[in-house]
């Protein structure tokens, strides 16, 4: 049995001496999917004065979203805060703030209070920096004056503070502050308010605006709803702040007999009116005379009536929390008075309630749980309120000369109760719901209509990670939500891809893909060009991809190097022998020429072959390799339908070109395509002085380098900018393969060039700032040794008929001004693969995001600083091109494994998650590989015959195919799969008792349970029942496609997410496939159990373990007979067992107080023997064994720890030999499920990405953790090596001595320590990152590294990276208790290489 606390303590001291010498592994933590629980929703102008931004505040992160015209919520960005957000509010812009930073002109700010105890003021910036200014020590609730001049912050009880916003310039946002009670007796800024006047629990706060025409000063008035200790009713307290005298004083108090006051909300633009929301009604208060507050209106008695039969399901879901359990979560805060308890009951939901039975709280009155005012309505104020029954009402206030009129509506909508509500522009309402998906509603014709969901996946109670259907990357099936919103979610990493069509694998030898418009201004593509090794095909784009090669005019028997639209209706094909201009006929496209055959003309180079080419508006550029020439071509018209390609200029180059890119369009403001841009859409960025975007193109050379060239009238071809590529490793050896494979010009808020190299690297060059422009030093360029053709043939017809730049034959040196060419600055280098990197823009706009193809596809966010990219949830591909037509406006065509894949990428979708609605609360899930079905345990069903069952679910459609119902009143608690002989059985543990399984002291309640053994059998279905999956309208007519080999995915290759990923998409056509088999459950064995079976676990392939209270039994199947179960041994602990896990011979038991215990089973003596115990008390959430000596355990306080046993011989082991905590990590979220797995992409089999010895194992030894807040976090081990691979660095960097070879953990720990305090990357809410991640963990235990903090390093420029790592920092060593001064230089290259691998695998 477990040992006592004192014994644990003494044993820990004895084993501490061995902990340092034991070889313990270290882990790296990476959040794959951030928690989705939305606590607050706000509206503000953050990106620009005209942007309508919506802020979702979660516990651990802040997300910026927008609601599109279609009512769909689109994510813009999300940022972790490395802390816990308590409250958040908007500080609106005020004209009196003009002294601030001009960049913030007209923009709102966010004010946040958090567990850091600081008041943080945040601004939005698309570049990495740490904005904000912190003041104060209160962190519970916020209130902000409507003018943006004052801020109030409070604690739960007795404490509040007020701040005034500075009107002057400078970085200090807060001007003055006053605190009650005083932080110390000598505080000159402390309030002198009378004692006990603000003593009690603060329920709600709001500033009361004053009429500027009547108010004599700028002293604010704060209304506070407060409950005095022992009082039955709450009171309204009006406080004033005399800023000049620095004094808080009580103006008046208001208490009225009747329902309990819950909260207060000011009426906007009313100057002195506010609503008090009470249990059962709401009253409108006139507070214009703060000394004499009085009620002017009460809602009608039936406005919030009590009787709503339809709301029973709402009460079960929203009020299913025992108050005593709520207090257990925060019992250290001293919240032991009745008022605070009631406040928590109304506002907070204890996650612990999920594990227990539902405690129905009797609600005697309906109350308002959220509200929102109509934005930008100054005359008559309208407010939408949500009641706790799920009903939505409207209140309208009309200010007439003869008085105030209040109008109350009938119920506008009925659904789930809303904990936060926001009315935004366009009539949309964002409604956030507890334990389920939120909603976007729209006000139309006096009522609310459901538009779309706001997805949340919390809580995640269980998960199963599989490489489903061999899609080359893991995906996860997760049990999410609680009844009535329980569901299964299919979670994938990366950006959502909806698979529409896939062809048969018959497209071998594709060398290029392009989509072309018929006219430059067309919205949709007209043609798809496929180039093969010795062939080219042109297909029309639409519902039917028809072969129109002959009607377009492209030469079909050659391989196309490039193609494009040179002008309206004129397509250009470039192949090795010629440049071909084609005018398609009307049979190919309705805007074509009215002729029976296309008009074609060609240009041929003399005695050479074309190696590269690019087509732009009125410009064609081609090059040859031997000899190295570049040709500038134009098009001129002689008569109708009679055109000619002519040579404007040709140049001989010293270095061969490797790629050419011509910008298609100028910068265009995004209107409907990608409204979720990070940049200010109200301003158009200007290119550098002297640069005309319409006359430039970009080349890559074998020098290697990238060049920006200009073709201007009267000047000819000249070099505007040049960037040399010279990458070396730390030994000074040049990195091979640095030839540019592709280049792209980008103009967002600045001009820069992206270059993908042939060795799998991605570079970003930026135009230098004015201070860094070269004056006299001109870099050598491949065009510096050019010779201008003296026999260039110029156009002999008028310029109006020529489609090309008019240039003249002049000496280049005579036209280059002193400021050109300039040196492009190489600011960022990333390795994203080992194969050549291709860059494919999603649109012709210069600010469009770009698909980056290497070993796998990525989406590069062009608006981000440095290089920021996210993985696309799709397999490795060789080619990609965007496809835009009416039925598929955001299509993308991938070429992978000799197949064409038509997909839609919804990169603005908030979560890459597909929802399978199940009902009830899914508690456990397994993927049954043989049947390719999901086995799910559900509880809280609304079925009259049972409340819990085990069911088989089709992962394609989410339909329940078969079910085994438990007895009435029986609840499923645990479930495991194991093999018995030749068959696989399902072990199910249940509870036959109501109430909790655990006493408050941690001991087990007296309960009953049942052990069930089920067999899943394959039953042949002669009736050939059918299942249905769906196809979007654009892909329903499959047989009409000229690609008659294009078909929908077969049943085992196409999920419902592929064709209809949106969980609420009803616009799908059904396609039925015949089933040939069904799977059914058969009851093999059942027996009563002496307690609830909270945990079950297979052991040694022939046994299993099952818990009952504080005991666990080792059982087996005699003679491999699934219809018999025999108990072989039993062991007991002091407290209730919550988890069981095993690895080989080792058993780990987790209980609700003593932590984890290691056991072994002796088959000879048939006894379970305890070997080791946890040195610390913890309430175990879940546990898993990495090997026989190492366990990973989570607790119910939000921590996770890695424990390992000392190197004792097992025959001499003693229960007093405690486990050693190898490393620990505070997540701030309760982990309910821990699984082995990686949820990562497979790394390429190459040393360049594997890091030589492979010291970070992403695939074999990683674990996945799911939390109650909906986060998915992966932990991967870092093994300690003697050295690291050498990585690349810029040759132009200052040379220094060979850096010390760091071990990976020490290397990354040093980087993390610097990032945690650097202004660019430090936590934005003022938390001490080291303290935050060390909470609830023993002092001196090594930390698990935080990859979310570390990967910020990759978003910095090279100069910023050097600055971060060159700064020495004093940190608390995790090995020794003294301060360790880390002043040795940290090698940038090794850091980048390691973090690139982390980002590659876990992004």
PDB file of N, CA and C in Angstrom, residues 26-31 1223-1225 1256 1273-1276 1278 1303-1313 1329 1333 1342-1350 1374 1382 1394-1395:
ATOM      1  N   UNK A  26      14.703  14.837 -21.368  1.00  0.00           N
ATOM      2  CA  UNK A  26      14.023  16.128 -21.324  1.00  0.00           C
ATOM      3  C   UNK A  26      12.985  16.161 -22.442  1.00  0.00           C
ATOM      4  N   UNK A  27      11.992  17.018 -22.265  1.00  0.00           N
ATOM      5  CA  UNK A  27      10.892  17.072 -23.220  1.00  0.00           C
ATOM      6  C   UNK A  27      10.718  18.485 -23.732  1.00  0.00           C
ATOM      7  N   UNK A  28      10.122  18.539 -24.907  1.00  0.00           N
ATOM      8  CA  UNK A  28       9.772  19.798 -25.553  1.00  0.00           C
ATOM      9  C   UNK A  28       8.261  19.798 -25.757  1.00  0.00           C
ATOM     10  N   UNK A  29       7.594  20.875 -25.342  1.00  0.00           N
ATOM     11  CA  UNK A  29       6.140  20.966 -25.443  1.00  0.00           C
ATOM     12  C   UNK A  29       5.760  21.897 -26.581  1.00  0.00           C
ATOM     13  N   UNK A  30       4.793  21.477 -27.396  1.00  0.00           N
ATOM     14  CA  UNK A  30       4.291  22.310 -28.499  1.00  0.00           C
ATOM     15  C   UNK A  30       2.780  22.199 -28.553  1.00  0.00           C
ATOM     16  N   UNK A  31       2.112  23.332 -28.514  1.00  0.00           N
ATOM     17  CA  UNK A  31       0.658  23.357 -28.599  1.00  0.00           C
ATOM     18  C   UNK A  31       0.260  23.205 -30.065  1.00  0.00           C
ATOM     19  N   UNK A1223      11.361  16.155 -15.061  1.00  0.00           N
ATOM     20  CA  UNK A1223      11.032  17.488 -15.557  1.00  0.00           C
ATOM     21  C   UNK A1223       9.530  17.697 -15.395  1.00  0.00           C
ATOM     22  N   UNK A1224       9.122  18.930 -15.409  1.00  0.00           N
ATOM     23  CA  UNK A1224       7.719  19.263 -15.185  1.00  0.00           C
ATOM     24  C   UNK A1224       7.354  20.499 -15.987  1.00  0.00           C
ATOM     25  N   UNK A1225       6.034  20.737 -16.083  1.00  0.00           N
ATOM     26  CA  UNK A1225       5.551  21.812 -16.957  1.00  0.00           C
ATOM     27  C   UNK A1225       4.153  22.198 -16.504  1.00  0.00           C
ATOM     28  N   UNK A1256      15.862  14.564 -31.552  1.00  0.00           N
ATOM     29  CA  UNK A1256      14.475  14.842 -31.209  1.00  0.00           C
ATOM     30  C   UNK A1256      13.619  13.851 -31.970  1.00  0.00           C
ATOM     31  N   UNK A1273      -1.871  19.349 -27.051  1.00  0.00           N
ATOM     32  CA  UNK A1273      -0.468  19.672 -26.807  1.00  0.00           C
ATOM     33  C   UNK A1273       0.351  18.400 -26.996  1.00  0.00           C
ATOM     34  N   UNK A1274       1.442  18.532 -27.728  1.00  0.00           N
ATOM     35  CA  UNK A1274       2.318  17.384 -27.930  1.00  0.00           C
ATOM     36  C   UNK A1274       3.617  17.599 -27.175  1.00  0.00           C
ATOM     37  N   UNK A1275       4.159  16.528 -26.630  1.00  0.00           N
ATOM     38  CA  UNK A1275       5.428  16.536 -25.908  1.00  0.00           C
ATOM     39  C   UNK A1275       6.356  15.532 -26.583  1.00  0.00           C
ATOM     40  N   UNK A1276       7.537  16.000 -26.994  1.00  0.00           N
ATOM     41  CA  UNK A1276       8.505  15.122 -27.639  1.00  0.00           C
ATOM     42  C   UNK A1276       9.793  15.137 -26.822  1.00  0.00           C
ATOM     43  N   UNK A1278      13.728  15.115 -25.850  1.00  0.00           N
ATOM     44  CA  UNK A1278      15.004  15.612 -26.360  1.00  0.00           C
ATOM     45  C   UNK A1278      16.093  14.795 -25.700  1.00  0.00           C
ATOM     46  N   UNK A1303      24.711  21.112 -25.953  1.00  0.00           N
ATOM     47  CA  UNK A1303      23.737  20.039 -25.954  1.00  0.00           C
ATOM     48  C   UNK A1303      22.374  20.651 -26.234  1.00  0.00           C
ATOM     49  N   UNK A1304      21.499  19.865 -26.862  1.00  0.00           N
ATOM     50  CA  UNK A1304      20.263  20.433 -27.376  1.00  0.00           C
ATOM     51  C   UNK A1304      19.405  21.060 -26.282  1.00  0.00           C
ATOM     52  N   UNK A1305      19.264  20.381 -25.154  1.00  0.00           N
ATOM     53  CA  UNK A1305      18.419  20.930 -24.102  1.00  0.00           C
ATOM     54  C   UNK A1305      18.990  22.247 -23.589  1.00  0.00           C
ATOM     55  N   UNK A1306      20.280  22.268 -23.295  1.00  0.00           N
ATOM     56  CA  UNK A1306      20.894  23.493 -22.800  1.00  0.00           C
ATOM     57  C   UNK A1306      20.827  24.604 -23.847  1.00  0.00           C
ATOM     58  N   UNK A1307      20.988  24.218 -25.105  1.00  0.00           N
ATOM     59  CA  UNK A1307      20.922  25.208 -26.171  1.00  0.00           C
ATOM     60  C   UNK A1307      19.538  25.860 -26.219  1.00  0.00           C
ATOM     61  N   UNK A1308      18.510  25.047 -26.269  1.00  0.00           N
ATOM     62  CA  UNK A1308      17.158  25.584 -26.369  1.00  0.00           C
ATOM     63  C   UNK A1308      16.723  26.263 -25.078  1.00  0.00           C
ATOM     64  N   UNK A1309      17.200  25.780 -23.949  1.00  0.00           N
ATOM     65  CA  UNK A1309      16.863  26.432 -22.687  1.00  0.00           C
ATOM     66  C   UNK A1309      17.450  27.842 -22.641  1.00  0.00           C
ATOM     67  N   UNK A1310      18.678  27.990 -23.130  1.00  0.00           N
ATOM     68  CA  UNK A1310      19.286  29.317 -23.163  1.00  0.00           C
ATOM     69  C   UNK A1310      18.513  30.253 -24.085  1.00  0.00           C
ATOM     70  N   UNK A1311      18.056  29.730 -25.224  1.00  0.00           N
ATOM     71  CA  UNK A1311      17.265  30.551 -26.140  1.00  0.00           C
ATOM     72  C   UNK A1311      15.945  30.936 -25.496  1.00  0.00           C
ATOM     73  N   UNK A1312      15.291  29.984 -24.845  1.00  0.00           N
ATOM     74  CA  UNK A1312      14.007  30.261 -24.199  1.00  0.00           C
ATOM     75  C   UNK A1312      14.141  31.318 -23.116  1.00  0.00           C
ATOM     76  N   UNK A1313      15.205  31.245 -22.330  1.00  0.00           N
ATOM     77  CA  UNK A1313      15.413  32.238 -21.276  1.00  0.00           C
ATOM     78  C   UNK A1313      15.548  33.640 -21.868  1.00  0.00           C
ATOM     79  N   UNK A1329       7.648  34.200 -17.449  1.00  0.00           N
ATOM     80  CA  UNK A1329       7.451  32.927 -18.145  1.00  0.00           C
ATOM     81  C   UNK A1329       7.995  31.764 -17.342  1.00  0.00           C
ATOM     82  N   UNK A1333       5.509  28.698 -16.005  1.00  0.00           N
ATOM     83  CA  UNK A1333       5.670  27.293 -16.369  1.00  0.00           C
ATOM     84  C   UNK A1333       6.143  26.431 -15.198  1.00  0.00           C
ATOM     85  N   UNK A1342      13.859  20.468 -13.364  1.00  0.00           N
ATOM     86  CA  UNK A1342      14.043  21.016 -14.718  1.00  0.00           C
ATOM     87  C   UNK A1342      12.709  21.216 -15.425  1.00  0.00           C
ATOM     88  N   UNK A1343      12.642  22.267 -16.237  1.00  0.00           N
ATOM     89  CA  UNK A1343      11.410  22.579 -16.948  1.00  0.00           C
ATOM     90  C   UNK A1343      11.356  21.815 -18.268  1.00  0.00           C
ATOM     91  N   UNK A1344      10.151  21.474 -18.663  1.00  0.00           N
ATOM     92  CA  UNK A1344       9.919  21.048 -20.044  1.00  0.00           C
ATOM     93  C   UNK A1344       9.948  22.307 -20.911  1.00  0.00           C
ATOM     94  N   UNK A1345      10.668  22.260 -21.998  1.00  0.00           N
ATOM     95  CA  UNK A1345      10.830  23.444 -22.832  1.00  0.00           C
ATOM     96  C   UNK A1345       9.525  23.805 -23.531  1.00  0.00           C
ATOM     97  N   UNK A1346       9.308  25.078 -23.716  1.00  0.00           N
ATOM     98  CA  UNK A1346       8.084  25.614 -24.305  1.00  0.00           C
ATOM     99  C   UNK A1346       8.357  25.961 -25.778  1.00  0.00           C
ATOM    100  N   UNK A1347       7.942  25.074 -26.687  1.00  0.00           N
ATOM    101  CA  UNK A1347       8.206  25.304 -28.109  1.00  0.00           C
ATOM    102  C   UNK A1347       7.391  26.462 -28.661  1.00  0.00           C
ATOM    103  N   UNK A1348       6.270  26.798 -28.032  1.00  0.00           N
ATOM    104  CA  UNK A1348       5.508  27.956 -28.489  1.00  0.00           C
ATOM    105  C   UNK A1348       6.292  29.244 -28.268  1.00  0.00           C
ATOM    106  N   UNK A1349       7.013  29.307 -27.164  1.00  0.00           N
ATOM    107  CA  UNK A1349       7.900  30.443 -26.936  1.00  0.00           C
ATOM    108  C   UNK A1349       9.093  30.372 -27.887  1.00  0.00           C
ATOM    109  N   UNK A1350       9.647  29.185 -28.065  1.00  0.00           N
ATOM    110  CA  UNK A1350      10.863  29.041 -28.860  1.00  0.00           C
ATOM    111  C   UNK A1350      10.638  29.314 -30.337  1.00  0.00           C
ATOM    112  N   UNK A1374      18.255  25.472 -13.319  1.00  0.00           N
ATOM    113  CA  UNK A1374      17.410  24.390 -12.859  1.00  0.00           C
ATOM    114  C   UNK A1374      18.228  23.252 -12.258  1.00  0.00           C
ATOM    115  N   UNK A1382      24.710  33.356 -17.936  1.00  0.00           N
ATOM    116  CA  UNK A1382      24.963  32.786 -19.252  1.00  0.00           C
ATOM    117  C   UNK A1382      25.435  33.884 -20.182  1.00  0.00           C
ATOM    118  N   UNK A1394      17.407  23.454 -35.281  1.00  0.00           N
ATOM    119  CA  UNK A1394      16.556  22.693 -34.368  1.00  0.00           C
ATOM    120  C   UNK A1394      15.101  23.150 -34.445  1.00  0.00           C
ATOM    121  N   UNK A1395      14.899  24.455 -34.408  1.00  0.00           N
ATOM    122  CA  UNK A1395      13.534  24.974 -34.394  1.00  0.00           C
ATOM    123  C   UNK A1395      12.844  24.781 -35.735  1.00  0.00           C
TER     124      UNK A1395
END
